[in-house]
Structures are given as structure tokens and as C-alpha cells.
CSV table of C-alpha atoms in Angstrom, one decimal:
chain,number,residue,atom,x,y,z
Q,168,MET,CA,5.7,1.4,43.5
Q,169,THR,CA,3.2,2.2,46.4
Q,170,ASN,CA,0.3,1.2,44.1
Q,171,TRP,CA,2.0,-2.1,43.2
Q,172,ILE,CA,2.6,-2.9,46.9
Q,173,LYS,CA,-1.2,-2.4,47.4
Q,174,ILE,CA,-2.1,-4.6,44.5
Q,175,SER,CA,0.3,-7.3,45.8
Q,176,SER,CA,-1.2,-7.2,49.2
Q,177,ALA,CA,-4.7,-7.4,47.7
Q,178,LEU,CA,-3.7,-10.5,45.8
Q,179,LEU,CA,-2.4,-12.0,49.0
Q,180,LEU,CA,-5.6,-11.3,50.7
Q,181,ILE,CA,-7.6,-12.9,47.9
Q,182,LEU,CA,-5.6,-16.1,48.5
Q,183,LEU,CA,-6.4,-16.0,52.2
Q,184,ILE,CA,-10.2,-15.8,51.6
Q,185,SER,CA,-10.5,-17.9,48.5
Q,186,GLY,CA,-12.2,-20.6,50.5
Q,187,CYS,CA,-14.9,-18.4,51.9
Q,188,SER,CA,-18.5,-19.3,51.1
Q,189,THR,CA,-20.6,-16.5,49.5
Q,190,LYS,CA,-24.3,-16.1,48.6
Q,191,ASN,CA,-25.5,-13.2,46.5
Q,192,LEU,CA,-28.9,-11.9,47.7
Q,193,GLY,CA,-29.0,-8.8,45.4
Q,194,GLU,CA,-31.1,-5.8,46.5
Q,195,GLY,CA,-33.4,-6.6,49.4
Q,196,ASN,CA,-36.3,-4.8,51.0
Q,197,LYS,CA,-36.0,-2.4,53.9
Q,198,PRO,CA,-33.9,-4.3,56.5
Q,199,LYS,CA,-35.4,-5.6,59.8
Q,200,ILE,CA,-33.2,-4.3,62.6
Q,201,ASP,CA,-32.6,-6.1,65.9
Q,202,GLU,CA,-30.6,-3.7,68.0
Q,203,THR,CA,-29.6,-6.5,70.4
Q,204,LEU,CA,-27.6,-8.3,67.7
Q,205,GLU,CA,-23.8,-7.9,68.0
Q,206,VAL,CA,-22.3,-5.5,65.4
Q,207,ILE,CA,-18.9,-5.8,63.7
Q,208,ASP,CA,-16.5,-3.6,65.5
Q,209,SER,CA,-16.0,-0.6,63.0
Q,210,ASN,CA,-12.5,-0.1,64.2
Q,211,SER,CA,-11.6,-3.7,63.2
Q,212,ILE,CA,-12.5,-3.2,59.6
Q,213,ARG,CA,-9.4,-3.0,57.3
Q,214,THR,CA,-9.5,-2.5,53.5
Q,215,ILE,CA,-7.0,-2.8,50.6
Q,216,SER,CA,-8.0,-1.2,47.3
Q,217,GLY,CA,-7.2,-2.4,43.8
Q,218,MET,CA,-8.3,-0.9,40.5
Q,219,THR,CA,-11.5,-2.9,40.2
Q,220,GLU,CA,-11.8,-4.5,43.6
Q,221,VAL,CA,-11.7,-3.9,47.3
Q,222,ALA,CA,-10.5,-6.4,49.9
Q,223,PHE,CA,-12.1,-6.4,53.4
Q,224,GLU,CA,-10.9,-7.8,56.7
Q,225,TRP,CA,-12.8,-7.6,60.1
Q,226,GLN,CA,-13.1,-9.1,63.5
Q,227,LYS,CA,-15.9,-11.7,63.5
Q,228,VAL,CA,-18.7,-11.4,66.0
Q,229,ASP,CA,-19.4,-14.0,68.7
Q,230,ASP,CA,-23.2,-13.7,68.8
Q,231,SER,CA,-24.5,-17.2,68.2
Q,232,ARG,CA,-27.6,-15.8,66.5
Q,233,VAL,CA,-25.5,-14.3,63.7
Q,234,THR,CA,-25.2,-16.5,60.6
Q,235,GLY,CA,-23.4,-14.1,58.4
Q,236,TYR,CA,-22.8,-10.5,57.4
Q,237,ASN,CA,-24.6,-8.0,55.0
Q,238,LEU,CA,-22.4,-5.7,52.9
Q,239,TYR,CA,-23.9,-2.5,51.7
Q,240,ARG,CA,-22.3,-0.3,49.0
Q,241,ALA,CA,-22.8,3.1,47.3
Q,242,ASN,CA,-21.0,4.6,44.3
Q,243,LEU,CA,-20.3,8.1,45.5
Q,244,ASN,CA,-19.3,9.2,41.9
Q,245,GLU,CA,-22.8,8.6,40.7
Q,246,GLU,CA,-25.9,10.8,41.2
Q,247,SER,CA,-27.6,8.3,43.4
Q,248,THR,CA,-25.5,7.5,46.5
Q,249,LYS,CA,-28.1,5.3,48.3
Q,250,LEU,CA,-26.5,2.3,50.0
Q,251,LYS,CA,-27.6,-1.0,48.5
Q,252,LEU,CA,-27.2,-4.5,49.7
Q,253,ILE,CA,-24.7,-6.2,47.4
Q,254,LYS,CA,-23.8,-9.4,49.3
Q,255,PHE,CA,-24.8,-11.6,52.2
Q,256,ILE,CA,-21.6,-13.3,53.4
Q,257,GLU,CA,-22.6,-16.6,54.9
Q,258,ASN,CA,-20.9,-18.0,58.0
Q,259,ARG,CA,-20.2,-15.7,60.9
Q,260,TYR,CA,-16.7,-17.1,61.2
Q,261,THR,CA,-15.9,-15.4,57.9
Q,262,SER,CA,-13.6,-12.5,58.3
Q,263,HIS,CA,-12.5,-11.6,54.7
Q,264,TYR,CA,-14.3,-10.6,51.6
Q,265,LEU,CA,-13.4,-9.3,48.1
Q,266,ASP,CA,-15.8,-6.9,46.4
Q,267,SER,CA,-15.0,-7.0,42.7
Q,268,ASP,CA,-16.2,-5.7,39.3
Q,269,LEU,CA,-15.7,-2.1,40.5
Q,270,LYS,CA,-14.7,0.9,38.5
Q,271,PRO,CA,-11.1,2.3,38.7
Q,272,ASN,CA,-10.5,5.6,40.4
Q,273,THR,CA,-13.9,5.6,41.9
Q,274,LYS,CA,-15.1,6.5,45.5
Q,275,TYR,CA,-17.3,4.0,47.2
Q,276,ALA,CA,-19.1,4.0,50.6
Q,277,TYR,CA,-19.5,0.8,52.6
Q,278,THR,CA,-21.2,-0.5,55.7
Q,279,PHE,CA,-21.6,-3.9,57.3
Q,280,SER,CA,-24.4,-5.4,59.4
Q,281,SER,CA,-24.7,-8.8,61.2
Q,282,GLY,CA,-27.4,-11.0,59.8
Q,283,THR,CA,-29.5,-14.0,61.0
Q,284,ALA,CA,-31.2,-16.9,59.3
Q,285,SER,CA,-34.5,-15.1,59.6
Q,286,ASP,CA,-33.3,-12.0,57.6
Q,287,VAL,CA,-33.1,-9.9,60.7
Q,288,GLU,CA,-29.9,-7.8,61.0
Q,289,SER,CA,-28.0,-5.7,63.4
Q,290,LYS,CA,-27.5,-2.0,63.3
Q,291,PRO,CA,-24.9,-1.1,60.6
Q,292,THR,CA,-21.3,-0.3,61.3
Q,293,LYS,CA,-20.0,3.2,60.7
Q,294,MET,CA,-20.0,4.1,57.0
Q,295,PHE,CA,-16.5,4.2,55.6
Q,296,GLN,CA,-15.2,5.3,52.2
Q,297,VAL,CA,-12.8,3.5,49.9
Q,298,VAL,CA,-11.3,4.8,46.6
Q,299,THR,CA,-10.3,2.2,44.0
Q,300,LEU,CA,-6.9,2.7,42.3
Q,301,ALA,CA,-6.7,4.6,39.1
Q,302,ARG,CA,-6.2,2.6,36.0
Q,303,PRO,CA,-2.6,2.5,34.6
Q,304,GLU,CA,-1.2,5.5,33.0
Q,305,ALA,CA,-0.6,5.6,29.3
Q,306,ILE,CA,2.7,4.2,28.0
Q,307,ALA,CA,5.3,6.9,28.3
Q,308,PHE,CA,6.7,6.9,24.8
Q,309,ILE,CA,5.4,5.9,21.4
Q,310,GLN,CA,6.6,6.6,17.9
Q,311,ALA,CA,5.5,5.7,14.4
Q,312,ILE,CA,8.1,5.5,11.6
Q,313,SER,CA,7.3,6.7,8.1
Q,314,ASN,CA,8.7,6.1,4.6
Q,315,LEU,CA,8.6,2.3,4.8
Q,316,PRO,CA,7.3,0.3,1.8
Q,317,ARG,CA,3.6,-0.4,2.4
Q,318,GLN,CA,4.1,-0.7,6.1
Q,319,ILE,CA,4.5,1.4,9.2
Q,320,LYS,CA,6.6,0.5,12.3
Q,321,ILE,CA,5.3,1.5,15.7
Q,322,ILE,CA,7.7,1.4,18.7
Q,323,TRP,CA,7.0,2.3,22.3
Q,324,ARG,CA,8.6,2.1,25.7
Q,325,PRO,CA,7.4,-1.0,27.8
Q,326,HIS,CA,5.0,0.0,30.5
Q,327,ASP,CA,6.6,0.4,34.0
Q,328,ASN,CA,3.7,-1.2,35.8
Q,329,GLU,CA,4.4,-4.9,36.3
Q,330,ALA,CA,0.6,-5.6,36.4
Q,331,ILE,CA,0.5,-5.0,32.6
Q,332,LYS,CA,0.1,-8.3,30.7
Q,333,TYR,CA,-0.5,-7.3,27.0
Q,334,TYR,CA,-1.0,-4.4,24.5
Q,335,LYS,CA,-3.6,-3.7,21.9
Q,336,ILE,CA,-2.7,-1.7,18.8
Q,337,PHE,CA,-5.3,0.5,17.1
Q,338,ARG,CA,-5.3,2.2,13.7
Q,339,SER,CA,-7.2,5.1,12.1
Q,340,THR,CA,-6.8,7.6,9.4
Q,341,PRO,CA,-7.3,11.4,9.3
Q,342,GLN,CA,-10.4,10.8,7.1
Q,343,ASP,CA,-11.9,8.1,9.4
Q,344,PRO,CA,-12.4,8.8,13.1
Q,345,ASP,CA,-13.2,5.2,14.0
Q,346,TRP,CA,-10.4,3.1,15.5
Q,347,GLU,CA,-9.7,-0.4,14.2
Q,348,LYS,CA,-8.1,-2.9,16.5
Q,349,LEU,CA,-5.1,-4.5,14.7
Q,350,GLU,CA,-3.4,-6.8,17.0
Q,351,THR,CA,-3.0,-8.0,20.6
Q,352,LEU,CA,0.6,-8.5,21.8
Q,353,ASP,CA,1.2,-10.5,24.9
Q,354,GLY,CA,4.0,-9.5,27.3
Q,355,ARG,CA,4.7,-6.3,29.1
Q,356,LEU,CA,8.1,-6.0,27.6
Q,357,GLN,CA,6.8,-6.0,24.0
Q,358,ALA,CA,8.0,-2.8,22.3
Q,359,GLU,CA,7.3,-3.0,18.6
Q,360,TYR,CA,4.6,-3.7,16.0
Q,361,ILE,CA,4.8,-3.5,12.2
Q,362,ASP,CA,1.6,-2.8,10.3
Q,363,THR,CA,1.8,-4.3,6.8
Q,364,ASP,CA,-0.1,-4.4,3.5
Q,365,LEU,CA,-0.9,-0.7,3.6
Q,366,LYS,CA,-1.5,1.6,0.7
Q,367,ASP,CA,1.3,3.7,-0.9
Q,368,ASN,CA,1.9,7.3,0.2
Q,369,VAL,CA,-1.0,7.3,2.8
Q,370,VAL,CA,-1.1,8.8,6.3
Q,371,TYR,CA,-2.2,6.5,9.2
Q,372,LEU,CA,-2.8,7.2,12.9
Q,373,TYR,CA,-2.0,4.8,15.7
Q,374,LYS,CA,-2.5,4.4,19.5
Q,375,VAL,CA,-1.5,1.7,21.9
Q,376,ILE,CA,-3.3,0.7,25.1
Q,377,ALA,CA,-1.8,-1.5,27.8
Q,378,TYR,CA,-4.0,-4.0,29.7
Q,379,THR,CA,-3.5,-5.6,33.1
Q,380,PHE,CA,-3.8,-9.2,34.0
Q,381,GLN,CA,-7.4,-8.4,35.0
Q,382,ASP,CA,-8.0,-6.9,31.4
Q,383,ILE,CA,-8.1,-3.4,32.8
Q,384,PRO,CA,-7.0,-0.9,30.1
Q,385,SER,CA,-4.5,1.9,30.7
Q,386,GLU,CA,-5.1,5.4,29.5
Q,387,ASP,CA,-4.8,5.7,25.7
Q,388,SER,CA,-1.3,6.4,24.5
Q,389,GLN,CA,-0.5,9.5,22.5
Q,390,ILE,CA,-1.8,9.4,19.0
Q,391,VAL,CA,1.0,9.2,16.5
Q,392,LYS,CA,1.0,9.3,12.7
Q,393,ALA,CA,3.2,8.1,9.9
Q,394,GLN,CA,3.1,7.9,6.1
Q,395,THR,CA,3.9,5.0,3.9
Q,396,LYS,CA,6.5,5.4,1.3
Q,397,ALA,CA,5.4,6.8,-2.1
Q,398,LEU,CA,6.0,4.9,-5.3
Q,399,PRO,CA,9.2,5.9,-7.1
Q,400,ALA,CA,8.8,8.4,-9.9
Q,401,GLY,CA,8.8,7.0,-13.4
Q,402,VAL,CA,11.2,7.7,-16.2
Q,403,GLN,CA,11.1,11.0,-18.1
Q,404,ASN,CA,10.8,11.8,-21.8
Q,405,LEU,CA,10.5,8.3,-23.1
Q,406,THR,CA,10.8,8.1,-26.9
Q,407,ALA,CA,10.7,5.3,-29.5
Q,408,THR,CA,12.1,5.3,-33.0
Q,409,ASN,CA,10.2,4.8,-36.2
Q,410,ASN,CA,13.0,4.8,-38.8
Q,411,GLN,CA,15.3,2.0,-37.9
Q,412,PRO,CA,15.5,-1.3,-39.8
Q,413,LYS,CA,14.3,-4.4,-38.0
Q,414,LYS,CA,14.4,-2.7,-34.6
Q,415,ILE,CA,12.9,0.0,-32.3
Q,416,THR,CA,15.2,1.9,-30.1
Q,417,LEU,CA,13.9,3.4,-26.8
Q,418,ASN,CA,15.5,6.3,-25.0
Q,419,TRP,CA,14.6,8.0,-21.8
Q,420,GLN,CA,15.8,10.2,-19.0
Q,421,PRO,CA,16.4,8.8,-15.5
Q,422,SER,CA,13.8,8.9,-12.7
Q,423,ALA,CA,13.9,11.7,-10.3
Q,424,SER,CA,13.8,9.2,-7.4
Q,425,VAL,CA,17.3,8.7,-6.0
Q,426,ASP,CA,16.8,5.1,-4.8
Q,427,VAL,CA,15.7,3.6,-8.1
Q,428,VAL,CA,17.7,0.4,-8.8
Q,429,ARG,CA,16.3,-0.8,-12.1
Q,430,TYR,CA,13.9,-0.2,-15.0
Q,431,LYS,CA,11.2,-2.6,-16.2
Q,432,ILE,CA,10.1,-2.4,-19.9
Q,433,TYR,CA,6.6,-3.4,-21.0
Q,434,ARG,CA,5.4,-3.9,-24.5
Q,435,ASN,CA,2.0,-4.4,-26.3
Q,436,THR,CA,0.8,-4.4,-29.9
Q,437,SER,CA,-1.9,-1.9,-29.0
Q,438,PRO,CA,-2.1,1.2,-26.7
Q,439,ASP,CA,-4.7,-0.5,-24.6
Q,440,GLY,CA,-5.0,-3.8,-22.9
Q,441,SER,CA,-2.4,-5.8,-21.0
Q,442,PHE,CA,1.3,-5.0,-21.4
Q,443,SER,CA,3.7,-7.9,-21.1
Q,444,GLU,CA,7.1,-7.5,-19.4
Q,445,LEU,CA,9.9,-7.4,-22.0
Q,446,LYS,CA,13.1,-6.6,-20.2
Q,447,GLN,CA,14.6,-5.4,-16.9
Q,448,LEU,CA,17.6,-3.1,-17.0
Q,449,ASN,CA,19.8,-1.6,-14.3
Q,450,THR,CA,20.0,2.1,-14.0
Q,451,ASN,CA,23.4,2.4,-15.8
Q,452,THR,CA,21.5,2.5,-19.1
Q,453,THR,CA,18.8,4.8,-20.5
Q,454,SER,CA,18.2,3.1,-23.8
Q,455,PHE,CA,17.1,-0.2,-25.2
Q,456,GLU,CA,17.0,-1.8,-28.7
Q,457,ASP,CA,14.0,-4.1,-29.4
Q,458,PHE,CA,15.0,-6.2,-32.4
Q,459,THR,CA,12.4,-7.8,-34.7
Q,460,ASN,CA,12.6,-9.4,-38.2
Q,461,GLU,CA,9.5,-7.6,-39.4
Q,462,ASP,CA,9.4,-4.4,-41.4
Q,463,GLY,CA,6.9,-1.8,-40.3
Q,464,LYS,CA,6.2,-3.6,-37.0
Q,465,ARG,CA,4.4,-1.4,-34.5
Q,466,TYR,CA,4.7,-1.7,-30.7
Q,467,PHE,CA,3.6,0.3,-27.8
Q,468,TYR,CA,5.9,0.7,-24.7
Q,469,LYS,CA,5.8,1.6,-21.1
Q,470,ILE,CA,8.8,1.8,-18.7
Q,471,THR,CA,8.4,1.7,-14.9
Q,472,THR,CA,11.0,2.1,-12.2
Q,473,ILE,CA,11.8,-0.2,-9.3
Q,474,ASP,CA,13.2,1.2,-6.1
Q,475,LYS,CA,15.5,-0.5,-3.5
Q,476,ASP,CA,12.4,-1.7,-1.5
Q,477,GLY,CA,10.9,-3.3,-4.6
Q,478,LEU,CA,8.2,-0.7,-5.1
Q,479,GLU,CA,7.3,-0.2,-8.7
Q,480,SER,CA,6.2,3.1,-10.2
Q,481,SER,CA,2.7,3.5,-11.6
Q,482,LYS,CA,1.9,1.7,-14.9
Q,483,GLU,CA,-0.9,4.2,-15.4
Q,484,VAL,CA,1.1,6.2,-17.9
Q,485,ASN,CA,0.5,6.9,-21.6
Q,486,PRO,CA,2.4,4.4,-23.8
Q,487,VAL,CA,4.9,5.5,-26.5
Q,488,MET,CA,4.6,4.0,-30.0
Q,489,GLY,CA,7.6,2.8,-32.0
Q,490,ILE,CA,7.7,1.3,-35.5
Q,491,THR,CA,10.4,-0.6,-37.4
Q,492,LEU,CA,11.4,0.9,-40.7
Q,493,THR,CA,8.6,0.0,-43.2
Q,494,LYS,CA,9.0,-1.7,-46.6
Q,495,LEU,CA,9.7,0.6,-49.6
Q,496,ASN,CA,7.0,1.4,-52.0
Q,497,LYS,CA,7.4,-0.8,-55.0
Q,498,PRO,CA,8.7,0.7,-58.3
Q,499,ILE,CA,6.3,1.9,-61.0
Q,500,LEU,CA,6.7,0.0,-64.2
Q,501,THR,CA,6.5,2.4,-67.3
Q,502,LEU,CA,7.7,0.2,-70.2
Q,503,ALA,CA,7.8,-3.6,-70.8
Q,504,GLN,CA,8.3,-4.7,-74.5
Q,505,ILE,CA,10.4,-6.7,-76.9
Q,506,GLN,CA,12.7,-4.6,-79.0
Q,507,GLY,CA,14.6,-6.5,-81.6
Q,508,GLU,CA,16.2,-9.5,-80.0
Q,509,LYS,CA,15.9,-8.3,-76.3
Q,510,ALA,CA,13.3,-7.5,-73.6
Q,511,ILE,CA,13.3,-3.9,-72.4
Q,512,LEU,CA,12.0,-2.8,-68.9
Q,513,ASN,CA,11.7,0.8,-67.8
Q,514,TRP,CA,10.4,2.1,-64.4
Q,515,GLN,CA,10.2,5.0,-62.0
Q,516,PRO,CA,11.2,4.9,-58.3
Q,517,GLY,CA,8.3,4.3,-56.1
Q,518,ASP,CA,10.3,5.4,-53.0
Q,519,ASN,CA,13.1,7.9,-52.6
Q,520,ARG,CA,14.8,5.4,-50.2
Q,521,ALA,CA,15.6,3.0,-53.1
Q,522,VAL,CA,19.3,2.7,-53.9
Q,523,SER,CA,19.1,-0.4,-56.2
Q,524,TYR,CA,16.6,-2.8,-57.8
Q,525,ASN,CA,16.2,-6.5,-58.2
Q,526,VAL,CA,14.6,-8.0,-61.4
Q,527,TYR,CA,13.0,-11.4,-61.3
Q,528,LYS,CA,12.5,-13.4,-64.5
Q,529,THR,CA,10.4,-16.5,-64.7
Q,530,ILE,CA,11.0,-18.7,-67.8
Q,531,LYS,CA,8.2,-21.0,-69.0
Q,532,ASP,CA,9.7,-23.4,-71.6
Q,533,GLY,CA,7.1,-26.0,-72.2
Q,534,PHE,CA,4.0,-26.9,-70.2
Q,535,PHE,CA,5.7,-28.2,-67.1
Q,536,LYS,CA,9.2,-26.6,-67.4
Q,537,VAL,CA,9.7,-23.4,-65.4
Q,538,ARG,CA,12.9,-21.7,-64.4
Q,539,LYS,CA,13.5,-18.6,-62.4
Q,540,GLN,CA,16.4,-16.1,-62.5
Q,541,LYS,CA,17.2,-13.0,-60.3
Q,542,TYR,CA,19.2,-10.0,-61.4
Q,543,THR,CA,20.5,-7.9,-58.4
Q,544,ASN,CA,22.1,-4.5,-57.7
Q,545,ILE,CA,20.7,-2.7,-60.7
Q,546,THR,CA,21.2,1.0,-60.1
Q,547,ASP,CA,19.6,2.3,-63.3
Q,548,LEU,CA,15.9,2.6,-64.0
Q,549,ARG,CA,16.2,0.4,-67.1
Q,550,PHE,CA,16.8,-3.3,-67.7
Q,551,GLU,CA,17.7,-5.0,-71.0
Q,552,ASP,CA,17.6,-8.7,-71.2
Q,553,LYS,CA,19.3,-10.2,-74.3
Q,554,ASP,CA,19.1,-13.7,-73.0
Q,555,ILE,CA,15.8,-14.6,-74.5
Q,556,VAL,CA,14.7,-17.2,-77.0
Q,557,ARG,CA,12.0,-17.0,-79.5
Q,558,GLY,CA,8.7,-18.7,-78.6
Q,559,VAL,CA,9.4,-18.8,-74.9
Q,560,GLU,CA,7.3,-17.0,-72.3
Q,561,TYR,CA,9.1,-14.6,-69.9
Q,562,ASN,CA,7.5,-13.0,-66.9
Q,563,TYR,CA,9.2,-10.0,-65.3
Q,564,SER,CA,8.8,-8.3,-61.9
Q,565,ILE,CA,10.8,-5.6,-60.1
Q,566,GLU,CA,11.5,-4.8,-56.4
Q,567,ALA,CA,13.3,-1.9,-54.8
Q,568,VAL,CA,16.1,-2.2,-52.2
Q,569,ASP,CA,17.2,0.5,-49.7
Q,570,GLU,CA,20.5,1.0,-48.1
Q,571,ASN,CA,19.5,-1.3,-45.2
Q,572,GLY,CA,18.7,-4.2,-47.5
Q,573,ILE,CA,14.9,-3.7,-47.0
Q,574,VAL,CA,13.0,-4.7,-50.1
Q,575,SER,CA,9.7,-3.5,-51.4
Q,576,GLU,CA,6.9,-5.6,-52.7
Q,577,ARG,CA,7.4,-6.8,-56.3
Q,578,THR,CA,5.6,-5.2,-59.2
Q,579,ASN,CA,3.0,-7.3,-60.9
Q,580,GLU,CA,4.5,-9.8,-63.3
Q,581,THR,CA,4.6,-8.7,-67.0
Q,582,LEU,CA,4.6,-11.3,-69.8
Q,583,LEU,CA,6.9,-10.8,-72.8
Q,584,VAL,CA,7.4,-13.2,-75.7
Q,585,LEU,CA,9.9,-13.0,-78.6
Q,586,PRO,CA,7.8,-14.5,-81.4
Q,587,LYS,CA,9.0,-17.4,-83.5
Q,588,LEU,CA,10.0,-16.7,-87.1
Q,589,LEU,CA,7.5,-17.9,-89.7
Q,590,ASP,CA,8.7,-20.7,-92.1
Q,591,LYS,CA,9.1,-19.5,-95.8
């Protein structure tokens, strides 16, 4: 509170002298001293220190030869402490001056002399020392909050010093010592910043620096660290069937992550390339049936998990292959001939899945007249067709059928003809 009173008083003094005329002469040569010139009374000099400025007040001199005052300064914290002329303050009626652009928490030595229009000056006043105020302390409390999805929340206690105007937030990583400025937040009472668009499961370091209305930084805050949330664990033991008709069934075990809220199923026709989203399921189920009208259709699958924050587990996992039940192998035709007044077909199973057979007959009666017939649910390995007419062409083919109704390819057509009887 004492420092704040000093700062307030300095600001008041600035207002009082804001109309004073100044002329910067820089460093001059060795001064020419006239010991008869009136000197500022050393006991009249008063100072008020800020962090980067010192305000002066003194009793003006009455010597009419005096046209202004020379101000000398030395930085006692540096190796060279030689007093240097930093300002000629025009007008002997001036009694206030503000020396600015100083360093916080630094000891300076000053002296004044009275000056004339001919660059002659009086003897200097007694040298006096002034210490600028220390820059603001670091914010008293800061915390970084972990386990947020691709973001980290930083909170701190607002600075007690009412001279604070804004904060700057800086970020680094344990692997990179350089600090990156993220944001400037106006207002002393600001107390929160959320850093977004971060990488998953990565540690970040943060510090916050407060700045005054004169852009003077406080001490650095404590360095805090936090880690972004890891992606949820994927499902376990994913399997896909290869023996089901017209469908592929997926089964899996749940993710080890407790906050998973749904699963996302991806599918592709090859193990590489881009997988398309097929279905999303809640966590009450650990299986899925992918129906298709194709026999022997092959797909590759991946399943990811989605947690309550919308994070999705890695897609960089090996896909699982599933296949619908393939077609049966077609039967093997062993005999096709005319015996007596009937056609005889014999065959062997081409596949042990076969439970019945279909026989297809194509009847060609004339050049443009063709009829087709189908005989189903034949359980023997032999077919006798008595419904034939002499002189007509018959083509036969056979297909196998399994218990699911899946049929094989047909055998090649076999031509049989019952010859016409010769006229006597």
C-alpha cells in the first residue's frame, strides 16, 4: 500500500508539471562554472520515486542571469558511476521535473546546477541518491489443470497491485526451453486462460507475467505444467466371421477407458487406403452384423472408441478381415446319357456343404422355340428325366444348394437327344 501511495503521488506530480518546457541537451563537455551564480537550495529538493521514473521538486532561484537548470545523473548499479548531463530544464521559474525511462529497483545519484544562456552554470547542489521502486512481484497463485481434451486451463489469483493493467501468458514444453507468447489479457481482475488446439497426451509448461499501465512487467510467475487428456483406449480382441451367409458378424471386448460413450465402425474393401464410417453404436453392445447380398464378400474392419469429450481412439490399428459364406463348389457331372426312353444324369458332390441339388433343363423344339424347366430339392446324386420326346434337343446343368439356400455355380450344359425312329 505504501508503494501505491508513492506511485499515486508521482502521478499527481506529473500532472502538476505537465506544462513545463524541456530541452534535451544530451551529454555536454566539461561544464564552465561561475561560482557567483545562485545555486538551487539542496534542502529544498524533494523526490518521489516510481518504478521507471523519479519526480523532482525544488525551490527556484531568483538570480536573473539563470535561464534554467542542468540535471546530472549516474546509475550507481553500473560499473561507471560518472555523473552525466541528461537534461537542461529551460525556464528558471520551473520547479518540477520528471526523469523517466529508468530501471526498476535501481539506485541513481543526482545533482542540479543553475544554467545561463551562454552555457555557463553554477556550482552543483549536493549529490543525493534515489532508488526506483522494484517492479511488481509475481502473481501469488497459479495453477494449470490437466486431463482436458486437447486443451489446458490456467487459473491464477489477480494481482494485488492496482497498477497492473494486463497479463501475458507464455507456453513452453519440457523439450523446448523457449517461451512462446500466447495471449495478452486486459484487466487486472482477469483470472483464467484456456489454451486450445493442443496435442493429445502432451505435457506443456506455462507462466504468467503481469504488466503495469506503463508496460512494466512483474516478476515471472511460478512455472506450472499440465498434460492434455490421452485418447481413449480402443476396443480389444476384435473378430470378424467368415462362415455366415450374406453377413459378417463383428465381436469385440470393451475398451479399458471408463469414459467411452460409443463405438465407431469403419469398413474398407482392402486392408490399406481410406476406411469409411459404417456405423456408430453405444457401449451397451459389443457385436455388429454387417449384412450383404453377396456370397464370399470380403471386408476389412476397424473399430474406434469415442469418449465423453469427443476424443476418438487411434485409427492406426491393424484391420480385421471378415468374409460372407462363399458359394459352394459346383457338382461334378459323371454321367449324362439316354437310356431307353429317358435321360439319366449322375454326379458327385463338389462340396460337403451341399444338402440338395437343382437340375435345369433347356428344351429346344424348333429353331426359335426354347423352353426352360427347373427341378428342385433333389437329394440324390442321380436324376432321371422321363419327360422327353424323340428328336428334341435337351440341355442339362446342375447346381448344389446348402442349408442356407446358397447355390453353387451351375455345371456346364450337357446336350442329350432321344433319336427319332426310322421309317420302315
